[in-house]
Amino acid sequence: MLQRILTFFERYSFGVCTYLGGRFNISINKIRLFFIYSSFLAVGFPLIFYFFAGIVLDIRNYVKRVHTRVTDL
């Protein structure tokens, strides 16, 4: 049950923690906890960073898909 909830949020929440965890070889749970704790301490600034990073990753994935389709022709 908990795994299904985590999978749902990770799939529909841009995948920022997964990307950062894979990029820096850090546990995804530690990154999530960092965002949660730092958002309490920094009054929401990490959430702004999270949404900005999510938008950047989404645009990056979109450009990769479009580039792949164009080069396949």
PDB file of C-alpha atoms in Angstrom:
ATOM      1  CA  MET A   1       0.000   0.000   0.000  1.00  0.00           C
ATOM      2  CA  LEU A   2       2.717   2.433   0.964  1.00  0.00           C
ATOM      3  CA  GLN A   3       4.761   1.514  -2.099  1.00  0.00           C
ATOM      4  CA  ARG A   4       1.769   2.226  -4.363  1.00  0.00           C
ATOM      5  CA  ILE A   5       1.346   5.662  -2.775  1.00  0.00           C
ATOM      6  CA  LEU A   6       5.039   6.455  -3.185  1.00  0.00           C
ATOM      7  CA  THR A   7       4.989   5.271  -6.797  1.00  0.00           C
ATOM      8  CA  PHE A   8       1.938   7.429  -7.517  1.00  0.00           C
ATOM      9  CA  PHE A   9       3.509  10.569  -6.066  1.00  0.00           C
ATOM     10  CA  GLU A  10       6.848   9.924  -7.743  1.00  0.00           C
ATOM     11  CA  ARG A  11       5.232   9.382 -11.125  1.00  0.00           C
ATOM     12  CA  TYR A  12       3.050  12.479 -10.924  1.00  0.00           C
ATOM     13  CA  SER A  13       5.389  14.783  -9.033  1.00  0.00           C
ATOM     14  CA  PHE A  14       7.998  15.380 -11.742  1.00  0.00           C
ATOM     15  CA  GLY A  15      10.503  12.767 -10.491  1.00  0.00           C
ATOM     16  CA  VAL A  16      12.896  15.355  -9.074  1.00  0.00           C
ATOM     17  CA  CYS A  17      13.993  13.192  -6.135  1.00  0.00           C
ATOM     18  CA  THR A  18      14.592  10.215  -8.406  1.00  0.00           C
ATOM     19  CA  TYR A  19      16.650  12.305 -10.809  1.00  0.00           C
ATOM     20  CA  LEU A  20      18.751  13.858  -8.034  1.00  0.00           C
ATOM     21  CA  GLY A  21      19.221  10.477  -6.351  1.00  0.00           C
ATOM     22  CA  GLY A  22      20.403   8.863  -9.563  1.00  0.00           C
ATOM     23  CA  ARG A  23      22.577  11.804 -10.527  1.00  0.00           C
ATOM     24  CA  PHE A  24      24.401  12.124  -7.186  1.00  0.00           C
ATOM     25  CA  ASN A  25      24.094   8.461  -6.105  1.00  0.00           C
ATOM     26  CA  ILE A  26      22.149   9.338  -2.944  1.00  0.00           C
ATOM     27  CA  SER A  27      19.164   7.494  -1.459  1.00  0.00           C
ATOM     28  CA  ILE A  28      15.858   8.914  -2.679  1.00  0.00           C
ATOM     29  CA  ASN A  29      14.418   8.746   0.840  1.00  0.00           C
ATOM     30  CA  LYS A  30      17.207  10.976   2.152  1.00  0.00           C
ATOM     31  CA  ILE A  31      16.515  13.538  -0.548  1.00  0.00           C
ATOM     32  CA  ARG A  32      12.793  13.507   0.236  1.00  0.00           C
ATOM     33  CA  LEU A  33      13.496  13.985   3.928  1.00  0.00           C
ATOM     34  CA  PHE A  34      15.861  16.833   3.084  1.00  0.00           C
ATOM     35  CA  PHE A  35      13.110  18.611   1.125  1.00  0.00           C
ATOM     36  CA  ILE A  36      10.582  18.066   3.907  1.00  0.00           C
ATOM     37  CA  TYR A  37      12.808  19.233   6.768  1.00  0.00           C
ATOM     38  CA  SER A  38      14.358  22.119   4.891  1.00  0.00           C
ATOM     39  CA  SER A  39      10.941  23.384   3.794  1.00  0.00           C
ATOM     40  CA  PHE A  40       9.997  23.751   7.467  1.00  0.00           C
ATOM     41  CA  LEU A  41      13.242  25.551   8.259  1.00  0.00           C
ATOM     42  CA  ALA A  42      13.416  27.757   5.171  1.00  0.00           C
ATOM     43  CA  VAL A  43       9.684  28.578   5.030  1.00  0.00           C
ATOM     44  CA  GLY A  44       8.938  26.863   1.728  1.00  0.00           C
ATOM     45  CA  PHE A  45      11.947  27.855  -0.365  1.00  0.00           C
ATOM     46  CA  PRO A  46      12.856  24.198  -1.118  1.00  0.00           C
ATOM     47  CA  LEU A  47       9.340  23.664  -2.458  1.00  0.00           C
ATOM     48  CA  ILE A  48       9.891  26.500  -4.916  1.00  0.00           C
ATOM     49  CA  PHE A  49      13.186  24.878  -5.936  1.00  0.00           C
ATOM     50  CA  TYR A  50      11.432  21.501  -6.264  1.00  0.00           C
ATOM     51  CA  PHE A  51       8.729  22.868  -8.583  1.00  0.00           C
ATOM     52  CA  PHE A  52      11.289  24.812 -10.628  1.00  0.00           C
ATOM     53  CA  ALA A  53      13.462  21.699 -10.993  1.00  0.00           C
ATOM     54  CA  GLY A  54      10.391  19.675 -11.942  1.00  0.00           C
ATOM     55  CA  ILE A  55       9.483  22.122 -14.687  1.00  0.00           C
ATOM     56  CA  VAL A  56      13.047  22.120 -16.004  1.00  0.00           C
ATOM     57  CA  LEU A  57      13.149  18.297 -16.019  1.00  0.00           C
ATOM     58  CA  ASP A  58       9.768  18.136 -17.744  1.00  0.00           C
ATOM     59  CA  ILE A  59      10.911  20.552 -20.465  1.00  0.00           C
ATOM     60  CA  ARG A  60      14.165  18.600 -20.830  1.00  0.00           C
ATOM     61  CA  ASN A  61      12.294  15.309 -21.294  1.00  0.00           C
ATOM     62  CA  TYR A  62       9.934  16.952 -23.792  1.00  0.00           C
ATOM     63  CA  VAL A  63      12.864  18.270 -25.853  1.00  0.00           C
ATOM     64  CA  LYS A  64      14.479  14.805 -25.835  1.00  0.00           C
ATOM     65  CA  ARG A  65      11.243  13.204 -27.080  1.00  0.00           C
ATOM     66  CA  VAL A  66      10.804  15.771 -29.842  1.00  0.00           C
ATOM     67  CA  HIS A  67      14.472  15.478 -30.854  1.00  0.00           C
ATOM     68  CA  THR A  68      14.186  11.669 -30.981  1.00  0.00           C
ATOM     69  CA  ARG A  69      11.082  11.817 -33.172  1.00  0.00           C
ATOM     70  CA  VAL A  70      12.710  14.283 -35.558  1.00  0.00           C
ATOM     71  CA  THR A  71      15.905  12.253 -35.910  1.00  0.00           C
ATOM     72  CA  ASP A  72      13.922   9.021 -36.487  1.00  0.00           C
ATOM     73  CA  LEU A  73      12.501  10.417 -39.717  1.00  0.00           C
TER      74      LEU A  73
END
